[in-house]
JSON list of C-alpha atoms in Angstrom, two decimals:
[
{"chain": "M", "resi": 226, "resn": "UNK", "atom": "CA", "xyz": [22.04, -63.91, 62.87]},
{"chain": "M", "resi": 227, "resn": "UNK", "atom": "CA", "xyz": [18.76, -62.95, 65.05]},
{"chain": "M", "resi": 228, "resn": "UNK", "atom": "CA", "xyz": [17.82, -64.97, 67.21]},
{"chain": "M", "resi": 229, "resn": "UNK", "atom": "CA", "xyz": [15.30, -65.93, 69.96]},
{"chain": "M", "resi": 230, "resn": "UNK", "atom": "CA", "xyz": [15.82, -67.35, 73.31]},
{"chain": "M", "resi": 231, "resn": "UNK", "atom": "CA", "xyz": [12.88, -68.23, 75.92]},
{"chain": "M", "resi": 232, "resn": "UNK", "atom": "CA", "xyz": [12.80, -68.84, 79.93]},
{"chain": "M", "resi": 233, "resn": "UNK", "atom": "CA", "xyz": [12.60, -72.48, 80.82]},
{"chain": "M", "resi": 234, "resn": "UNK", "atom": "CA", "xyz": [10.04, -74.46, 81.39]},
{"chain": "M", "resi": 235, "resn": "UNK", "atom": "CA", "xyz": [7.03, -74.27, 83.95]},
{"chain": "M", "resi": 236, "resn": "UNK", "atom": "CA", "xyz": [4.56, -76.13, 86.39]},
{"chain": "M", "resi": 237, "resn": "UNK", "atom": "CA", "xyz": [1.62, -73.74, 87.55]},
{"chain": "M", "resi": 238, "resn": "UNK", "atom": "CA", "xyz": [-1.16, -74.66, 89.38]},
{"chain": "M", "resi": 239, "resn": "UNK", "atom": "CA", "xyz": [-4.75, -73.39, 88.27]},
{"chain": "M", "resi": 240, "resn": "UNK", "atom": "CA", "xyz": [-5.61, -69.74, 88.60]},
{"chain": "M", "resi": 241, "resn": "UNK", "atom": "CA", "xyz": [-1.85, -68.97, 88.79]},
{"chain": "M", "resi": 242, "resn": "UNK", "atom": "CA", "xyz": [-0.12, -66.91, 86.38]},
{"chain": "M", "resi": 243, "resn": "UNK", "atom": "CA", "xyz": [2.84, -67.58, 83.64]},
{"chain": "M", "resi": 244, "resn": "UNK", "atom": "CA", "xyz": [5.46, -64.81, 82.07]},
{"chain": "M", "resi": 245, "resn": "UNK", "atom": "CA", "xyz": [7.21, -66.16, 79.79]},
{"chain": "M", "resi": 246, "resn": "UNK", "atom": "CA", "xyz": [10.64, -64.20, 78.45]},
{"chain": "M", "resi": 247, "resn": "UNK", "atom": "CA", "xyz": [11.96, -64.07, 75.15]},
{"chain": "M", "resi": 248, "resn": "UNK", "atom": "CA", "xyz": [15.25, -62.47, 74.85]},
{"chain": "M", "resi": 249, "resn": "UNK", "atom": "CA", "xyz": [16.56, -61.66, 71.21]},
{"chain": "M", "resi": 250, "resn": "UNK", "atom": "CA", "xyz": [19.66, -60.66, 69.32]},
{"chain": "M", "resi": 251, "resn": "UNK", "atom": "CA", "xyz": [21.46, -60.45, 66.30]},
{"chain": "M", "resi": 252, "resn": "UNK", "atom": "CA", "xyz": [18.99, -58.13, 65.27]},
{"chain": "M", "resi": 253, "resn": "UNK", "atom": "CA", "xyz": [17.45, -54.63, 65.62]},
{"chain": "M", "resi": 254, "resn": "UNK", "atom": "CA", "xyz": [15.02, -55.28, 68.62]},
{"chain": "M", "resi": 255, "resn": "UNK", "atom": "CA", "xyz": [12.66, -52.34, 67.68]},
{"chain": "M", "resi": 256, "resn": "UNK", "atom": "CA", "xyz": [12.63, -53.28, 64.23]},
{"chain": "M", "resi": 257, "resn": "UNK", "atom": "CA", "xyz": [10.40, -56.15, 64.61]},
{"chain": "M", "resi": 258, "resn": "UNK", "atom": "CA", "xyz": [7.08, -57.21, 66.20]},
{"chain": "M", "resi": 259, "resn": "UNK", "atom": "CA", "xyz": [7.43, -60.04, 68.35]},
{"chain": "M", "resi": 260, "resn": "UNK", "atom": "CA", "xyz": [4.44, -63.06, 68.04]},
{"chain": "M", "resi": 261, "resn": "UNK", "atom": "CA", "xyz": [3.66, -65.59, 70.59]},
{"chain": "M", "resi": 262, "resn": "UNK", "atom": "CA", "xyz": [1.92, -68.86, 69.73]},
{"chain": "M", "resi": 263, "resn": "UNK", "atom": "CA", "xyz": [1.67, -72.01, 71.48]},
{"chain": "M", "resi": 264, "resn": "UNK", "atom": "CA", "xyz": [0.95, -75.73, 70.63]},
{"chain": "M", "resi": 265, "resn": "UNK", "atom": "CA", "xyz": [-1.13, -77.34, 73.38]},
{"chain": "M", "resi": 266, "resn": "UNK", "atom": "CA", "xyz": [-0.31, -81.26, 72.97]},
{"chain": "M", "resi": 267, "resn": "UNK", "atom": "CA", "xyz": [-1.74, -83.14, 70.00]},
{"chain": "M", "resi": 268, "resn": "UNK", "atom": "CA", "xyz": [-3.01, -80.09, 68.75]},
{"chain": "M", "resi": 269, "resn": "UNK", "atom": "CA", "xyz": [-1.65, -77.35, 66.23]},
{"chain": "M", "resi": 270, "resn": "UNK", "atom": "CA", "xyz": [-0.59, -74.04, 66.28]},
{"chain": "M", "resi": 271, "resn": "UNK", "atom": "CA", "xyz": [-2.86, -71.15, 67.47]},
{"chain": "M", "resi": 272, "resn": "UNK", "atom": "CA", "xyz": [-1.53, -67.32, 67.57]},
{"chain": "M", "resi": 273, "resn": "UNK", "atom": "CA", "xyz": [-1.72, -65.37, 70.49]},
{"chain": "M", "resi": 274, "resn": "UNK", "atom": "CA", "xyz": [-1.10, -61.71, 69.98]},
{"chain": "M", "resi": 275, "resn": "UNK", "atom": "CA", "xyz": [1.77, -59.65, 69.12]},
{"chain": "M", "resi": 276, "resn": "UNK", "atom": "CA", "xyz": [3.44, -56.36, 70.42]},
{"chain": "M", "resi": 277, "resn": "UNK", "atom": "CA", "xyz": [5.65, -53.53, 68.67]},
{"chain": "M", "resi": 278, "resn": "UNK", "atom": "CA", "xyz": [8.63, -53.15, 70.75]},
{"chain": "M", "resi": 279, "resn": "UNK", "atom": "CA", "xyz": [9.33, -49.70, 68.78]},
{"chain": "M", "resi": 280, "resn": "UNK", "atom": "CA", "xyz": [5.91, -48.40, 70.71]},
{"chain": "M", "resi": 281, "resn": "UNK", "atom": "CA", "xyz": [4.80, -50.97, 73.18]},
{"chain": "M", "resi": 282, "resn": "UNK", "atom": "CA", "xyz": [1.84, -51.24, 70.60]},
{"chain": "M", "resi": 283, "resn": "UNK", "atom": "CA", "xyz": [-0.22, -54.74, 71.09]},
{"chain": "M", "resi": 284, "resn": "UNK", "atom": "CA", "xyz": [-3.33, -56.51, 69.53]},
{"chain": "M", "resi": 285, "resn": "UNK", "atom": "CA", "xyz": [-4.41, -59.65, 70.88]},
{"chain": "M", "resi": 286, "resn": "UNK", "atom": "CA", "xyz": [-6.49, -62.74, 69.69]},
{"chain": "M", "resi": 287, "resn": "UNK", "atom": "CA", "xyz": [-9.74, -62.68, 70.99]},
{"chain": "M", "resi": 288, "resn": "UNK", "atom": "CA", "xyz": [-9.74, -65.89, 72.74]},
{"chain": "M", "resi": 289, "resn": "UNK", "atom": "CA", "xyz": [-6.75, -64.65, 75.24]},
{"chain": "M", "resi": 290, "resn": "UNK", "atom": "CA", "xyz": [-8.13, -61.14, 75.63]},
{"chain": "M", "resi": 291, "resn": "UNK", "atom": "CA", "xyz": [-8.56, -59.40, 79.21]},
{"chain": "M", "resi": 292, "resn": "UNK", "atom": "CA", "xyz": [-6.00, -62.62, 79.98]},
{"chain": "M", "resi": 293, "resn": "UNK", "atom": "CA", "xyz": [-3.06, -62.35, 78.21]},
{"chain": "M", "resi": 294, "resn": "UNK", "atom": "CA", "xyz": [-0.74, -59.10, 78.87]},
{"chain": "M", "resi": 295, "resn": "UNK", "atom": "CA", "xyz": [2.58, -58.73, 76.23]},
{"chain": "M", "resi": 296, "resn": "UNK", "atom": "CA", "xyz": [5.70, -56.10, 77.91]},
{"chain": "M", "resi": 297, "resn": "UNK", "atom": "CA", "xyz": [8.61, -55.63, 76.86]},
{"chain": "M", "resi": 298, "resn": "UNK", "atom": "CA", "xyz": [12.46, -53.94, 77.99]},
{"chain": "M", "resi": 299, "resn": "UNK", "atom": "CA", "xyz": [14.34, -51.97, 75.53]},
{"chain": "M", "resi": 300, "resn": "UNK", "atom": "CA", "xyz": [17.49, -52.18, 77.62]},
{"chain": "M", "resi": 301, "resn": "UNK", "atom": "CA", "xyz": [17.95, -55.93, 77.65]},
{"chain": "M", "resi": 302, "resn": "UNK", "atom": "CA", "xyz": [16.05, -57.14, 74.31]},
{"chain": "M", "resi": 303, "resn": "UNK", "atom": "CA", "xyz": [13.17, -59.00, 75.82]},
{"chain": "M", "resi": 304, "resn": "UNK", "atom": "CA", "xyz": [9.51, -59.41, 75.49]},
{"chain": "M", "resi": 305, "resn": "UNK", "atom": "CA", "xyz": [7.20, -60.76, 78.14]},
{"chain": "M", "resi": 306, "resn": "UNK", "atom": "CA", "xyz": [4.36, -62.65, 77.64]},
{"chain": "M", "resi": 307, "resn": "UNK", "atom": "CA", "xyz": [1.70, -63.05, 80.37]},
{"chain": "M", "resi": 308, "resn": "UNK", "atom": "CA", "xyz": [-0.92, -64.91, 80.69]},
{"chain": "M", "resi": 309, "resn": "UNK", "atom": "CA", "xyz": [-3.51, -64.71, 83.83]},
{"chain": "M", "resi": 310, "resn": "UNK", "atom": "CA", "xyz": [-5.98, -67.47, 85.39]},
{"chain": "M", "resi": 311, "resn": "UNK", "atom": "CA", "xyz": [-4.51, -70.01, 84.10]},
{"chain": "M", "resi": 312, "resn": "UNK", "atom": "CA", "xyz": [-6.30, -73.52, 83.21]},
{"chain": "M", "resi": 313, "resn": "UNK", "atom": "CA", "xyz": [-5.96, -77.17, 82.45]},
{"chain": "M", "resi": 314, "resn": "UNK", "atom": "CA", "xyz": [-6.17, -75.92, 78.53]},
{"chain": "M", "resi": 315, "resn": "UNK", "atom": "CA", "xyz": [-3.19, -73.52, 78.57]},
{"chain": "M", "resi": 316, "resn": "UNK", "atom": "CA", "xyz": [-1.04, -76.78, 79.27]},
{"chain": "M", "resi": 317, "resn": "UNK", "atom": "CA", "xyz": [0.64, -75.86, 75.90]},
{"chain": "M", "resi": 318, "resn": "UNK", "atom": "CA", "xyz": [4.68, -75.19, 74.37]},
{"chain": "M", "resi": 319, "resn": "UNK", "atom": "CA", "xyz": [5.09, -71.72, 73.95]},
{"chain": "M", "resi": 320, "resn": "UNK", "atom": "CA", "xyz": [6.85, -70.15, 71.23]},
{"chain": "M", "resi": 321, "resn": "UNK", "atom": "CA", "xyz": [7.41, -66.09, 70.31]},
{"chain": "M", "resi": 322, "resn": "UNK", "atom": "CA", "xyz": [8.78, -65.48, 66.91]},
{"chain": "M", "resi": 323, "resn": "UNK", "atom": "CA", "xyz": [9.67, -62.42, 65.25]},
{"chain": "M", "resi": 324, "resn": "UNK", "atom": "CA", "xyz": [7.25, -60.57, 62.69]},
{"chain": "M", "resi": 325, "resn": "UNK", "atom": "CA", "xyz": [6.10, -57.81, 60.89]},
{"chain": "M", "resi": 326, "resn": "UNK", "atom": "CA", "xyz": [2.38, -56.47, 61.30]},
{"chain": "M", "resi": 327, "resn": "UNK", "atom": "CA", "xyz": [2.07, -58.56, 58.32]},
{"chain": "M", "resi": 328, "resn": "UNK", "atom": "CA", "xyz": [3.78, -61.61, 60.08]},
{"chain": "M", "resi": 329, "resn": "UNK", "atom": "CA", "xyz": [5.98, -64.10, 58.70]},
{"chain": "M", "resi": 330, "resn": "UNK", "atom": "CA", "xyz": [7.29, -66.12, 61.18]},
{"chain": "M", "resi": 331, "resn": "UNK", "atom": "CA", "xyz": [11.10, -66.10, 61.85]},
{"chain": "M", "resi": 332, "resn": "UNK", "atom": "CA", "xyz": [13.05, -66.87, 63.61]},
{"chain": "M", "resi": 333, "resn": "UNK", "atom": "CA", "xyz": [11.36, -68.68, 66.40]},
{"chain": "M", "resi": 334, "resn": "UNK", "atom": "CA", "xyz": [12.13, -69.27, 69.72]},
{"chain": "M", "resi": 335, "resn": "UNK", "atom": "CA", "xyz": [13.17, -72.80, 71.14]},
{"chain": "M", "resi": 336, "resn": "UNK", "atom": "CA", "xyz": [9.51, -73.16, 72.89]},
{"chain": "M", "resi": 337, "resn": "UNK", "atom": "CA", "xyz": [8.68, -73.10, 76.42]},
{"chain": "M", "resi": 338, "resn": "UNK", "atom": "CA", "xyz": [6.95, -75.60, 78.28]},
{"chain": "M", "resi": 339, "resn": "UNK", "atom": "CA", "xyz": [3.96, -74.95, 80.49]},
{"chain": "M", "resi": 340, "resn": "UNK", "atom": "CA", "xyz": [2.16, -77.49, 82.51]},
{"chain": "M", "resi": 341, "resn": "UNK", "atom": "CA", "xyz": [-0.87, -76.47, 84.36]},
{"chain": "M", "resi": 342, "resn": "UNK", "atom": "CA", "xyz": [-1.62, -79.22, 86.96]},
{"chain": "M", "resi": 343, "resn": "UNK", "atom": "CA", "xyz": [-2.91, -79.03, 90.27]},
{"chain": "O", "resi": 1392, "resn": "UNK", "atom": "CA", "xyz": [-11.95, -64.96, 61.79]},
{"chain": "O", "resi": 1393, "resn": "UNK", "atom": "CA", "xyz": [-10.84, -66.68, 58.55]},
{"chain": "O", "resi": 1394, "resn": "UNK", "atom": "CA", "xyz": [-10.79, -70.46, 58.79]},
{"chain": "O", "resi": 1395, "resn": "UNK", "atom": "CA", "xyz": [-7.86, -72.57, 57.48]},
{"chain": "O", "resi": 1396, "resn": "UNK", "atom": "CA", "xyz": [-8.07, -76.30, 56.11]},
{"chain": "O", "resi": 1397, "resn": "UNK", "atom": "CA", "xyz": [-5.32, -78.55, 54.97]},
{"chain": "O", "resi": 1398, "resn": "UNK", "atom": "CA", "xyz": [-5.13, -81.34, 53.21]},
{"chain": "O", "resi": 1399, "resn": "UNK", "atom": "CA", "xyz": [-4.14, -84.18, 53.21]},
{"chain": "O", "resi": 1400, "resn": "UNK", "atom": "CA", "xyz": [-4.28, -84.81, 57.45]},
{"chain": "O", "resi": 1401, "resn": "UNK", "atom": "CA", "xyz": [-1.48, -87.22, 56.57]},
{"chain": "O", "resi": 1402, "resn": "UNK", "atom": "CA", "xyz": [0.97, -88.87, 54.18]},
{"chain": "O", "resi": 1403, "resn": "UNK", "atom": "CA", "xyz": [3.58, -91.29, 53.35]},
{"chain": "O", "resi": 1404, "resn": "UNK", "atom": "CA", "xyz": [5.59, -90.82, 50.24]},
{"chain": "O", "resi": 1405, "resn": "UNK", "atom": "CA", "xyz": [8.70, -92.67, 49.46]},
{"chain": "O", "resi": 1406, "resn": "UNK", "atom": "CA", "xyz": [12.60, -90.81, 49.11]},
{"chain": "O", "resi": 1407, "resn": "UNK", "atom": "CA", "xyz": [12.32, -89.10, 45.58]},
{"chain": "O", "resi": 1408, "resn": "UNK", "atom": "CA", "xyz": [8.18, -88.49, 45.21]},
{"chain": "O", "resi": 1409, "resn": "UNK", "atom": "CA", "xyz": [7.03, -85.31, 44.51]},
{"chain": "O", "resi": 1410, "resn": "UNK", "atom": "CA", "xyz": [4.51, -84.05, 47.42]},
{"chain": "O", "resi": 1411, "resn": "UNK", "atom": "CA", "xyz": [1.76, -81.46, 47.02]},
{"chain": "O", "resi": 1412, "resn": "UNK", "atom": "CA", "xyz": [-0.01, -80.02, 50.27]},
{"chain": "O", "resi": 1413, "resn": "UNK", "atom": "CA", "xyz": [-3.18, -77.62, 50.03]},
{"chain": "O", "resi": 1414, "resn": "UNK", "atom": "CA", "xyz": [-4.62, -75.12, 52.21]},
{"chain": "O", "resi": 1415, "resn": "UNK", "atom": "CA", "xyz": [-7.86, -73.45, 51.67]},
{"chain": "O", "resi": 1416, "resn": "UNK", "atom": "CA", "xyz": [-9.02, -70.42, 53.50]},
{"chain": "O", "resi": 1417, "resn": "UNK", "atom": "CA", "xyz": [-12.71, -69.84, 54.35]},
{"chain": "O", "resi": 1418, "resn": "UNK", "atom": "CA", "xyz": [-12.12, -66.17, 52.83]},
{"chain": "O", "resi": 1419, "resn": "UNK", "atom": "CA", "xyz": [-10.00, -64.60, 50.20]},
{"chain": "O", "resi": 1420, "resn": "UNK", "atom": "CA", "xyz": [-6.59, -63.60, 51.75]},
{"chain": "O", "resi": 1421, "resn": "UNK", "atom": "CA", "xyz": [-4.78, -62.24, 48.59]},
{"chain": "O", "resi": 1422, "resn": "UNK", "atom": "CA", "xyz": [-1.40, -63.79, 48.83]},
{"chain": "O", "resi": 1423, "resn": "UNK", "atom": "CA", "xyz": [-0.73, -63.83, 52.54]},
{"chain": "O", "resi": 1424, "resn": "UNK", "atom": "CA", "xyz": [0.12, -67.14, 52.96]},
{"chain": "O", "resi": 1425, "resn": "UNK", "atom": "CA", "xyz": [2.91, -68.89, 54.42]},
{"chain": "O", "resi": 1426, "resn": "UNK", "atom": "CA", "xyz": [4.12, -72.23, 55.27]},
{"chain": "O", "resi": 1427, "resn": "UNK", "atom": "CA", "xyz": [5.97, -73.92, 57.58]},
{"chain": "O", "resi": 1428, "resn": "UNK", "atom": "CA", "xyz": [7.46, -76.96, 58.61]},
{"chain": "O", "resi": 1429, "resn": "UNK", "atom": "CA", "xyz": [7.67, -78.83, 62.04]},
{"chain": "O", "resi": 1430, "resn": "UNK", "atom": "CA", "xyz": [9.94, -81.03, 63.69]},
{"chain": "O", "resi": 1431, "resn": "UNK", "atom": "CA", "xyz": [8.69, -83.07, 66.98]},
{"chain": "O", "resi": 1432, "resn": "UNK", "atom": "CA", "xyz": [10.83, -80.86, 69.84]},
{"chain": "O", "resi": 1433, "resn": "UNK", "atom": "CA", "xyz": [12.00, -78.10, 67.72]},
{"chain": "O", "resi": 1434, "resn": "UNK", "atom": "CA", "xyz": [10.65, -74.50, 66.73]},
{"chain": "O", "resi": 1435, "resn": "UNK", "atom": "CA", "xyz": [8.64, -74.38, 63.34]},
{"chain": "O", "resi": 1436, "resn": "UNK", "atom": "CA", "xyz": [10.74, -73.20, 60.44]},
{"chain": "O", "resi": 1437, "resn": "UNK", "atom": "CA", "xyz": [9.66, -70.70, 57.86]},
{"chain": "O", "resi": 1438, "resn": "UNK", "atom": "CA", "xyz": [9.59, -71.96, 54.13]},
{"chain": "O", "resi": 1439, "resn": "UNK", "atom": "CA", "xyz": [7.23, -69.71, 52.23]},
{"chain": "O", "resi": 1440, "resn": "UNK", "atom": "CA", "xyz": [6.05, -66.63, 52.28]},
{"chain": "O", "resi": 1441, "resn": "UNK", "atom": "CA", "xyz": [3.56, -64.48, 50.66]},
{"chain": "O", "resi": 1442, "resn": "UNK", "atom": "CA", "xyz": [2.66, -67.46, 48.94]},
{"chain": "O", "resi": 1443, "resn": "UNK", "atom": "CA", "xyz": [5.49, -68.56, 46.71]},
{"chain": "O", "resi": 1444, "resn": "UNK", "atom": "CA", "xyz": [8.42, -66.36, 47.88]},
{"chain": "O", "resi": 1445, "resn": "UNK", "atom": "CA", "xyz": [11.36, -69.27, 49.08]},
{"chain": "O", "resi": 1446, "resn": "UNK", "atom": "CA", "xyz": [12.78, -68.17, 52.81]},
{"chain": "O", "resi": 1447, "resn": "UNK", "atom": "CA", "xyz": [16.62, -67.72, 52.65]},
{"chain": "O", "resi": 1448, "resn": "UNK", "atom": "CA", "xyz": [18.12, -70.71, 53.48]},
{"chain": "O", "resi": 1449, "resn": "UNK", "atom": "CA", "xyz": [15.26, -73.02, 52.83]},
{"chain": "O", "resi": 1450, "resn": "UNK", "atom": "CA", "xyz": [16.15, -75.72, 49.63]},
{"chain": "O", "resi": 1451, "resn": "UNK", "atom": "CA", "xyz": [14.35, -74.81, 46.41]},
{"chain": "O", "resi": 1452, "resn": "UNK", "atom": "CA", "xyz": [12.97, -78.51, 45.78]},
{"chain": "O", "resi": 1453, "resn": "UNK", "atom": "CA", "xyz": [10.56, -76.73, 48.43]},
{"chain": "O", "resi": 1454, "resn": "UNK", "atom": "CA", "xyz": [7.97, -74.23, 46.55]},
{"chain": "O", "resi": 1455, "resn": "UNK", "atom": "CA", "xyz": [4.82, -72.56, 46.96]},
{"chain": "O", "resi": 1456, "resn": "UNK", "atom": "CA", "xyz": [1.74, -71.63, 44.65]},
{"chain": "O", "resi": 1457, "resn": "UNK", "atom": "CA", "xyz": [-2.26, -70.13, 44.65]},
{"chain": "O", "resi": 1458, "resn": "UNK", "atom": "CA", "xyz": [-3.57, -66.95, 45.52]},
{"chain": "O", "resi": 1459, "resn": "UNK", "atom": "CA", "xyz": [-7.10, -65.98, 46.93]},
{"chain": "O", "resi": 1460, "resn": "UNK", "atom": "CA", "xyz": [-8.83, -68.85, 48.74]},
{"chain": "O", "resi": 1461, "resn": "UNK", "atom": "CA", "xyz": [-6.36, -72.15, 47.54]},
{"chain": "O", "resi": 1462, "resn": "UNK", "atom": "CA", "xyz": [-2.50, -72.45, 47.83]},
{"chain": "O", "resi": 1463, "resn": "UNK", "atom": "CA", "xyz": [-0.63, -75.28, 47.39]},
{"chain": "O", "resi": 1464, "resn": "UNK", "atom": "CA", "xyz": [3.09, -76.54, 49.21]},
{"chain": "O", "resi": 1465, "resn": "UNK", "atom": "CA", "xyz": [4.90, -78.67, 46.48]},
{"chain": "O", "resi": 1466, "resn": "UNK", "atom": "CA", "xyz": [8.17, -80.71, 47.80]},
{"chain": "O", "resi": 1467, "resn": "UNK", "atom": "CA", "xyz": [9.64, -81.64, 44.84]},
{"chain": "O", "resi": 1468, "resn": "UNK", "atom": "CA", "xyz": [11.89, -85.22, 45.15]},
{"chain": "O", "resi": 1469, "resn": "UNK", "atom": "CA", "xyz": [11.05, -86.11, 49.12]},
{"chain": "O", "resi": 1470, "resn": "UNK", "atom": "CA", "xyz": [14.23, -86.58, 51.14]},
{"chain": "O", "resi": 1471, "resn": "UNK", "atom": "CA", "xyz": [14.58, -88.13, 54.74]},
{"chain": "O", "resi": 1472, "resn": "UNK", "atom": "CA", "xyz": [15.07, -84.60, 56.30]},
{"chain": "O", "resi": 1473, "resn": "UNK", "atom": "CA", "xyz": [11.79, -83.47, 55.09]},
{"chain": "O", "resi": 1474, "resn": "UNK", "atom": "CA", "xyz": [9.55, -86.01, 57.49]},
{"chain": "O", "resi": 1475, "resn": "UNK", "atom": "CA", "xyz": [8.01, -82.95, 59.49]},
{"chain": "O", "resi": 1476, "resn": "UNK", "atom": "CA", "xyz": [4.25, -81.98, 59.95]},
{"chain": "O", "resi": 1477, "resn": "UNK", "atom": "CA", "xyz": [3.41, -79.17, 57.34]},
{"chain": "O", "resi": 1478, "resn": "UNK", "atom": "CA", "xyz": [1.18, -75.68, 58.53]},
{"chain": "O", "resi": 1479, "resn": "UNK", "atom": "CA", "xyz": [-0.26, -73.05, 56.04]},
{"chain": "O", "resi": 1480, "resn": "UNK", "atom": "CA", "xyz": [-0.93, -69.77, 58.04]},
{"chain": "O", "resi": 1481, "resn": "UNK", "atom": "CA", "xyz": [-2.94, -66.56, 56.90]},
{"chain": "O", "resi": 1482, "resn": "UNK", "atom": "CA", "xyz": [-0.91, -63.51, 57.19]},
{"chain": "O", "resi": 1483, "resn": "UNK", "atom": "CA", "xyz": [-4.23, -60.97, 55.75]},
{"chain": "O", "resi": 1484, "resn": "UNK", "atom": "CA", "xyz": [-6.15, -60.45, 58.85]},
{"chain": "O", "resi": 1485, "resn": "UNK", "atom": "CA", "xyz": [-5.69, -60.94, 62.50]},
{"chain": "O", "resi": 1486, "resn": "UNK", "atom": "CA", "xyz": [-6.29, -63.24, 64.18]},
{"chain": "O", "resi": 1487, "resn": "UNK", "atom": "CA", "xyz": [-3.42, -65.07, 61.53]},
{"chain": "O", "resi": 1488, "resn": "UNK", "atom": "CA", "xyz": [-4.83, -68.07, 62.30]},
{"chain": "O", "resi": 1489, "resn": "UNK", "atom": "CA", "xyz": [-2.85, -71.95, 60.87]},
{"chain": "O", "resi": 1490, "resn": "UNK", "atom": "CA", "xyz": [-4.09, -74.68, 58.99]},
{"chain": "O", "resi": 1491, "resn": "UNK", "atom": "CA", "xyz": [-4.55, -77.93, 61.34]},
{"chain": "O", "resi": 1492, "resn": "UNK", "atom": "CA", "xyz": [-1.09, -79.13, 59.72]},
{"chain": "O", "resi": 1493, "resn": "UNK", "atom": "CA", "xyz": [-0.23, -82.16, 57.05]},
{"chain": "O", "resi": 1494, "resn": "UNK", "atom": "CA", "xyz": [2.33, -84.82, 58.82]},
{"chain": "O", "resi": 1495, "resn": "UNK", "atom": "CA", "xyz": [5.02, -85.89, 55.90]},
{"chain": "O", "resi": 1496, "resn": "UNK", "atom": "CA", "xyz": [5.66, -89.63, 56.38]},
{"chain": "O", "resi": 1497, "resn": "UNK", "atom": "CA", "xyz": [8.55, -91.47, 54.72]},
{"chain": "O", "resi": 1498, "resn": "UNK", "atom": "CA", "xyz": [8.33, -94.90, 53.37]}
]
């Protein structure tokens, strides 16, 4: 059944920059947009962006714009999800999930971890 | 951007209670809502979509309801496995923005 699987977790100081990976399977990798959103502790759930992996296609949330950069590799079924200049507020778990342009969410990945701590 | 709200911000319900969730949207989104459920150290898992439409898998005493600005997450007859935190998300226009999320207490 399709599936997502992220990179580990991460400890970045501020101003660095994250990539997170999310490799999937089970699935037809170009059939699907892939989400990210992340949970920053205590808080809820705020979307990020998505990208086609059929045409490298992407639209981003406002808030993460001219910051955030989504890639992907046909070859080995895995999206990238970058995100520049980082801050104490970023300190969030990280999930991408597979979606349509009208997304429902599924499946998820497992979350990544991302501390940002100087 | 449209603007989600849930309530309640919490419950407790006993094993057996019927639970009803809302989520309002600051704008009409049709029927593109879904709702999901969250476990502390796990991914979210899908339960509705498009409003009332059951995700394979997902155990019917869960159901969905409302169109335009109010929906509504029913768990009919509450069972351990359902303690979770509880998000309505907008699927009409980007950015597809979540509710603040309902945490789903057992007694």
């Amino acid at each position: 059944q399709a599936q997502l699987v992220q990179s580990g977790a991460e400890v970045k100081k501020p101003g660095a920059s994250l990539r997170v990976s999310c490799k999937a399977s089970g699935y037809s990798f170009t059939g699907y947009y892939i989400h990210w959103v992340r949970q920053a502790p205590g808080q809820g759930l705020e979307w990020m962006g998505w990208i086609d992996p059929n045409s490298g296609d992407t639209k981003y949330a406002q808030k993460f714009r001219g910051r955030v950069m989504m890639t992907w590799d046909t070859s080995i079924t895995t999206v990238y999800m970058e995100l520049r200049w980082l801050i104490s507020d970023d300190t969030a778990v990280y999930y991408c999930a597979r979606g349509g342009e009208v997304p429902r969410f599924d499946p998820w990945g497992q979350g990544t971890l991302v501390t940002v701590s100087s | 951007d449209t603007q989600m709200t849930q309530s309640p911000s919490s419950l407790s319900a006993s094993v057996g209670d019927r639970v009803t969730i809302t989520c309002r949207a600051s704008q009409s989104i049709s029927r593109y809502l879904n709702w999901y459920q969250h476990k502390p150290g796990k991914a979210p898992k899908l339960l509705i979509y498009v409003a009332s439409s059951l995700q394979s898998g997902v155990p019917s005493r869960f159901s969905g309801s409302g169109s335009g600005t109010d929906f509504t997450l029913t768990i009919n007859s509450l069972q351990p496995e359902d303690s979770a935190t509880y998000y309505c998300q907008q699927a009409y226009s980007s950015p597809f923005t979540f509710g603040p999320g309902t945490k789903v207490d057992i007694k």
